[in-house]
Amino acid sequence: MTQTYAHGPDPRGMFGRFGGQFVAETLMPLINDLAAEYEAAKNDPAFLEELAYFQRDFIGRPSPLYFAERLTEHFGGAKIFFKREELNHTGAHKINNCIGQILLAKRMGKKRIIAETGAGMHGVASATVAARFGMECVVYMGTTDIDRQQANVFRMRLLGAKIVPVTAGTGTLKDAMNEALRDWVTNVDTTFYLIGTAAGPHPYPAMVRDFQAVIGRETRAQMLEKEGRLPDSLVACIGGGSNAIGLFHEFLDDSSVGIVGVEAAGHGVDTGKHASSMAGGTPGVLHGNRTFLLQDADGQITDAHSVSAGLDYPGVGPEHAWLHDVGRVEYVPITDHEALEAFHTCCRLEGIIPALETAHALAEAFKRAPNLPKDHLMVINLSGRGDKDMQTVMHHMQEKLEKH
Ligand SMILES: *Cc1c(COP(=O)(O)O)cnc(C)c1O
């Protein structure tokens, strides 16, 4: 029997030994409610029709599959394509998931949305859909992230969201996620928790994946139209793993398609200053699911480090942890330095300023492309645009100049 991969999770929300529902007892009825409501919604033609309408007219889908001709020439190997999620409304893939979840919130009669955010992209996407659907929106954000993502904080305020600064821990995404979970336990009746990545307790990882899977479905159709066959490889960056699983899921059972997930290695996996939960982590429980985590010998979560705020998370979605276990997807680390180099190459050669998260996927693709044959079709998920990262990039260029 050939093994298949695109079927998970099991009814308890497990992907192999990962996933599940590790939440406070008070949340269990709510989580079960949500799972049941989502099962009903995804089989309801009216829900799917409304989702398709907002994907088209609000987000701007389908996003193009673009032939990166100059990068292809530059590296002289694989034919490189970009799946252009950075052209979506709000500048990244996150809106795909937010539209899906807010339609579900509306269906459940909820009036208040809570969200956590790291880079601020999920906060902006959540504030955007909350404004569109007339719901109250509260965004939990670590104080470190508030400092380094001021433009996004201002965007959220313009859209009517309330930002709650989180000072606990390192003041980053994991701390914001903990606060959001606390809020949810307290306000379960009125509140919908809009999780921004393919993590959290079941049904979130599967639900977020399904809302992002439009990326892979479009890619398949677009590549068949352009090249008459499937891509040979897919490359995407991994924070919690939602843009990656969104591209990968459609192709998991196509054994000819090589799949590569790129984690943030920060200063290097050996330095301890990184965000590579699979290359440098061990299994444990965080945010309601069992997965690979950065933790010390006592099970204390350790700080994640990355130049990109969106990858600076000490865990990874449980489906990726499982795909790593079974070997269907190859996970590799890329350092800050490598990502910044790839960022500049993409700007100069394609006229596209990518997000620093995305630059990690680009860096891995650029390592591989020269060694692959010219008929190798490679798709990189261009998960977001780099406007939000200007300050960070400027700072790094300054440092480099001062060193010389
Ligand atoms: C948030 C973000 C990511 C990381 O999140 P995933 O859930 O792993 O996709 C990657 N790229 C961009 C542009 C982001 O905004």
GROMACS .gro file of N, CA, C and O in nm, residues 63-115:
model
  212
   63SER      N    1  -0.446   3.461  -0.681
   63SER     CA    2  -0.318   3.532  -0.691
   63SER      C    3  -0.241   3.470  -0.808
   63SER      O    4  -0.254   3.350  -0.833
   64PRO      N    5  -0.162   3.551  -0.882
   64PRO     CA    6  -0.092   3.496  -0.998
   64PRO      C    7   0.016   3.394  -0.960
   64PRO      O    8   0.071   3.400  -0.850
   65LEU      N    9   0.042   3.302  -1.052
   65LEU     CA   10   0.164   3.219  -1.047
   65LEU      C   11   0.258   3.284  -1.149
   65LEU      O   12   0.233   3.279  -1.268
   66TYR      N   13   0.363   3.346  -1.098
   66TYR     CA   14   0.448   3.432  -1.180
   66TYR      C   15   0.581   3.363  -1.210
   66TYR      O   16   0.646   3.309  -1.120
   67PHE      N   17   0.621   3.366  -1.337
   67PHE     CA   18   0.750   3.310  -1.378
   67PHE      C   19   0.859   3.413  -1.346
   67PHE      O   20   0.863   3.520  -1.405
   68ALA      N   21   0.946   3.382  -1.251
   68ALA     CA   22   1.054   3.473  -1.211
   68ALA      C   23   1.170   3.454  -1.308
   68ALA      O   24   1.268   3.384  -1.281
   69GLU      N   25   1.160   3.520  -1.421
   69GLU     CA   26   1.248   3.495  -1.534
   69GLU      C   27   1.393   3.538  -1.508
   69GLU      O   28   1.487   3.467  -1.540
   70ARG      N   29   1.409   3.653  -1.444
   70ARG     CA   30   1.546   3.703  -1.422
   70ARG      C   31   1.619   3.622  -1.314
   70ARG      O   32   1.738   3.597  -1.325
   71LEU      N   33   1.547   3.581  -1.212
   71LEU     CA   34   1.610   3.495  -1.111
   71LEU      C   35   1.647   3.361  -1.173
   71LEU      O   36   1.753   3.305  -1.145
   72THR      N   37   1.559   3.310  -1.257
   72THR     CA   38   1.585   3.183  -1.326
   72THR      C   39   1.713   3.194  -1.409
   72THR      O   40   1.802   3.108  -1.401
   73GLU      N   41   1.725   3.303  -1.486
   73GLU     CA   42   1.846   3.324  -1.568
   73GLU      C   43   1.969   3.338  -1.479
   73GLU      O   44   2.074   3.281  -1.506
   74HIS      N   45   1.954   3.415  -1.371
   74HIS     CA   46   2.065   3.442  -1.281
   74HIS      C   47   2.123   3.313  -1.223
   74HIS      O   48   2.245   3.295  -1.219
   75PHE      N   49   2.037   3.221  -1.181
   75PHE     CA   50   2.086   3.099  -1.118
   75PHE      C   51   2.116   2.989  -1.219
   75PHE      O   52   2.189   2.895  -1.190
   76GLY      N   53   2.056   2.998  -1.337
   76GLY     CA   54   2.092   2.908  -1.447
   76GLY      C   55   2.048   2.764  -1.430
   76GLY      O   56   2.099   2.674  -1.498
   77GLY      N   57   1.955   2.738  -1.339
   77GLY     CA   58   1.908   2.601  -1.320
   77GLY      C   59   1.756   2.594  -1.326
   77GLY      O   60   1.697   2.626  -1.430
   78ALA      N   61   1.695   2.556  -1.215
   78ALA     CA   62   1.550   2.535  -1.209
   78ALA      C   63   1.472   2.657  -1.261
   78ALA      O   64   1.518   2.771  -1.249
   79LYS      N   65   1.356   2.628  -1.318
   79LYS     CA   66   1.265   2.734  -1.361
   79LYS      C   67   1.185   2.777  -1.237
   79LYS      O   68   1.110   2.698  -1.180
   80ILE      N   69   1.204   2.903  -1.195
   80ILE     CA   70   1.150   2.950  -1.067
   80ILE      C   71   1.019   3.024  -1.086
   80ILE      O   72   1.010   3.115  -1.169
   81PHE      N   73   0.918   2.984  -1.010
   81PHE     CA   74   0.788   3.052  -1.011
   81PHE      C   75   0.758   3.105  -0.871
   81PHE      O   76   0.794   3.043  -0.772
   82PHE      N   77   0.688   3.220  -0.866
   82PHE     CA   78   0.640   3.275  -0.739
   82PHE      C   79   0.488   3.261  -0.733
   82PHE      O   80   0.419   3.305  -0.826
   83LYS      N   81   0.435   3.204  -0.625
   83LYS     CA   82   0.291   3.212  -0.600
   83LYS      C   83   0.271   3.340  -0.521
   83LYS      O   84   0.317   3.352  -0.406
   84ARG      N   85   0.203   3.437  -0.581
   84ARG     CA   86   0.212   3.575  -0.533
   84ARG      C   87   0.107   3.611  -0.429
   84ARG      O   88   0.021   3.698  -0.449
   85GLU      N   89   0.121   3.551  -0.311
   85GLU     CA   90   0.031   3.582  -0.200
   85GLU      C   91   0.053   3.723  -0.146
   85GLU      O   92  -0.032   3.777  -0.075
   86GLU      N   93   0.168   3.784  -0.181
   86GLU     CA   94   0.194   3.920  -0.132
   86GLU      C   95   0.103   4.022  -0.200
   86GLU      O   96   0.092   4.136  -0.154
   87LEU      N   97   0.038   3.981  -0.309
   87LEU     CA   98  -0.054   4.074  -0.376
   87LEU      C   99  -0.194   4.074  -0.315
   87LEU      O  100  -0.277   4.156  -0.352
   88ASN      N  101  -0.217   3.984  -0.221
   88ASN     CA  102  -0.349   3.982  -0.155
   88ASN      C  103  -0.374   4.112  -0.081
   88ASN      O  104  -0.281   4.178  -0.034
   89HIS      N  105  -0.501   4.148  -0.063
   89HIS     CA  106  -0.540   4.257   0.026
   89HIS      C  107  -0.471   4.237   0.162
   89HIS      O  108  -0.473   4.126   0.215
   90THR      N  109  -0.412   4.340   0.214
   90THR     CA  110  -0.333   4.347   0.339
   90THR      C  111  -0.192   4.286   0.325
   90THR      O  112  -0.116   4.281   0.421
   91GLY      N  113  -0.154   4.239   0.206
   91GLY     CA  114  -0.014   4.213   0.178
   91GLY      C  115   0.046   4.080   0.218
   91GLY      O  116   0.168   4.067   0.220
   92ALA      N  117  -0.037   3.983   0.251
   92ALA     CA  118   0.017   3.850   0.284
   92ALA      C  119  -0.093   3.745   0.272
   92ALA      O  120  -0.209   3.778   0.240
   93HIS      N  121  -0.056   3.620   0.300
   93HIS     CA  122  -0.152   3.509   0.290
   93HIS      C  123  -0.252   3.509   0.406
   93HIS      O  124  -0.352   3.441   0.401
   94LYS      N  125  -0.223   3.582   0.514
   94LYS     CA  126  -0.302   3.568   0.637
   94LYS      C  127  -0.451   3.596   0.618
   94LYS      O  128  -0.536   3.538   0.684
   95ILE      N  129  -0.482   3.687   0.527
   95ILE     CA  130  -0.622   3.724   0.504
   95ILE      C  131  -0.705   3.604   0.457
   95ILE      O  132  -0.826   3.598   0.483
   96ASN      N  133  -0.643   3.508   0.388
   96ASN     CA  134  -0.719   3.389   0.342
   96ASN      C  135  -0.786   3.320   0.460
   96ASN      O  136  -0.902   3.279   0.453
   97ASN      N  137  -0.709   3.306   0.567
   97ASN     CA  138  -0.757   3.240   0.688
   97ASN      C  139  -0.856   3.329   0.764
   97ASN      O  140  -0.958   3.282   0.814
   98CYS      N  141  -0.826   3.459   0.771
   98CYS     CA  142  -0.911   3.551   0.847
   98CYS      C  143  -1.052   3.560   0.788
   98CYS      O  144  -1.150   3.565   0.863
   99ILE      N  145  -1.060   3.564   0.657
   99ILE     CA  146  -1.192   3.569   0.594
   99ILE      C  147  -1.272   3.441   0.628
   99ILE      O  148  -1.389   3.447   0.664
  100GLY      N  149  -1.205   3.328   0.619
  100GLY     CA  150  -1.272   3.202   0.652
  100GLY      C  151  -1.322   3.200   0.794
  100GLY      O  152  -1.439   3.168   0.822
  101GLN      N  153  -1.235   3.239   0.889
  101GLN     CA  154  -1.274   3.231   1.030
  101GLN      C  155  -1.380   3.335   1.066
  101GLN      O  156  -1.467   3.308   1.148
  102ILE      N  157  -1.375   3.453   1.006
  102ILE     CA  158  -1.477   3.552   1.045
  102ILE      C  159  -1.614   3.514   0.990
  102ILE      O  160  -1.716   3.539   1.053
  103LEU      N  161  -1.615   3.447   0.875
  103LEU     CA  162  -1.743   3.397   0.823
  103LEU      C  163  -1.800   3.291   0.917
  103LEU      O  164  -1.922   3.283   0.939
  104LEU      N  165  -1.710   3.212   0.976
  104LEU     CA  166  -1.753   3.112   1.073
  104LEU      C  167  -1.804   3.181   1.201
  104LEU      O  168  -1.906   3.141   1.257
  105ALA      N  169  -1.732   3.284   1.246
  105ALA     CA  170  -1.773   3.360   1.365
  105ALA      C  171  -1.913   3.419   1.344
  105ALA      O  172  -1.999   3.412   1.433
  106LYS      N  173  -1.935   3.475   1.227
  106LYS     CA  174  -2.066   3.533   1.194
  106LYS      C  175  -2.174   3.425   1.199
  106LYS      O  176  -2.281   3.444   1.258
  107ARG      N  177  -2.142   3.310   1.141
  107ARG     CA  178  -2.235   3.197   1.139
  107ARG      C  179  -2.270   3.150   1.282
  107ARG      O  180  -2.380   3.104   1.308
  108MET      N  181  -2.171   3.164   1.375
  108MET     CA  182  -2.193   3.123   1.514
  108MET      C  183  -2.255   3.233   1.599
  108MET      O  184  -2.274   3.216   1.719
  109GLY      N  185  -2.281   3.349   1.539
  109GLY     CA  186  -2.345   3.459   1.611
  109GLY      C  187  -2.252   3.535   1.705
  109GLY      O  188  -2.298   3.606   1.795
  110LYS      N  189  -2.120   3.522   1.686
  110LYS     CA  190  -2.024   3.593   1.772
  110LYS      C  191  -2.014   3.739   1.728
  110LYS      O  192  -2.028   3.771   1.610
  111LYS      N  193  -1.982   3.826   1.827
  111LYS     CA  194  -1.974   3.970   1.799
  111LYS      C  195  -1.836   4.027   1.828
  111LYS      O  196  -1.808   4.142   1.799
  112ARG      N  197  -1.753   3.947   1.895
  112ARG     CA  198  -1.623   3.997   1.939
  112ARG      C  199  -1.514   3.901   1.893
  112ARG      O  200  -1.523   3.780   1.915
  113ILE      N  201  -1.412   3.960   1.829
  113ILE     CA  202  -1.299   3.882   1.777
  113ILE      C  203  -1.176   3.910   1.863
  113ILE      O  204  -1.146   4.027   1.890
  114ILE      N  205  -1.105   3.807   1.905
  114ILE     CA  206  -0.973   3.830   1.964
  114ILE      C  207  -0.868   3.762   1.876
  114ILE      O  208  -0.898   3.663   1.809
  115ALA      N  209  -0.750   3.819   1.874
  115ALA     CA  210  -0.641   3.762   1.794
  115ALA      C  211  -0.510   3.792   1.863
  115ALA      O  212  -0.500   3.886   1.943
   0.00000   0.00000   0.00000
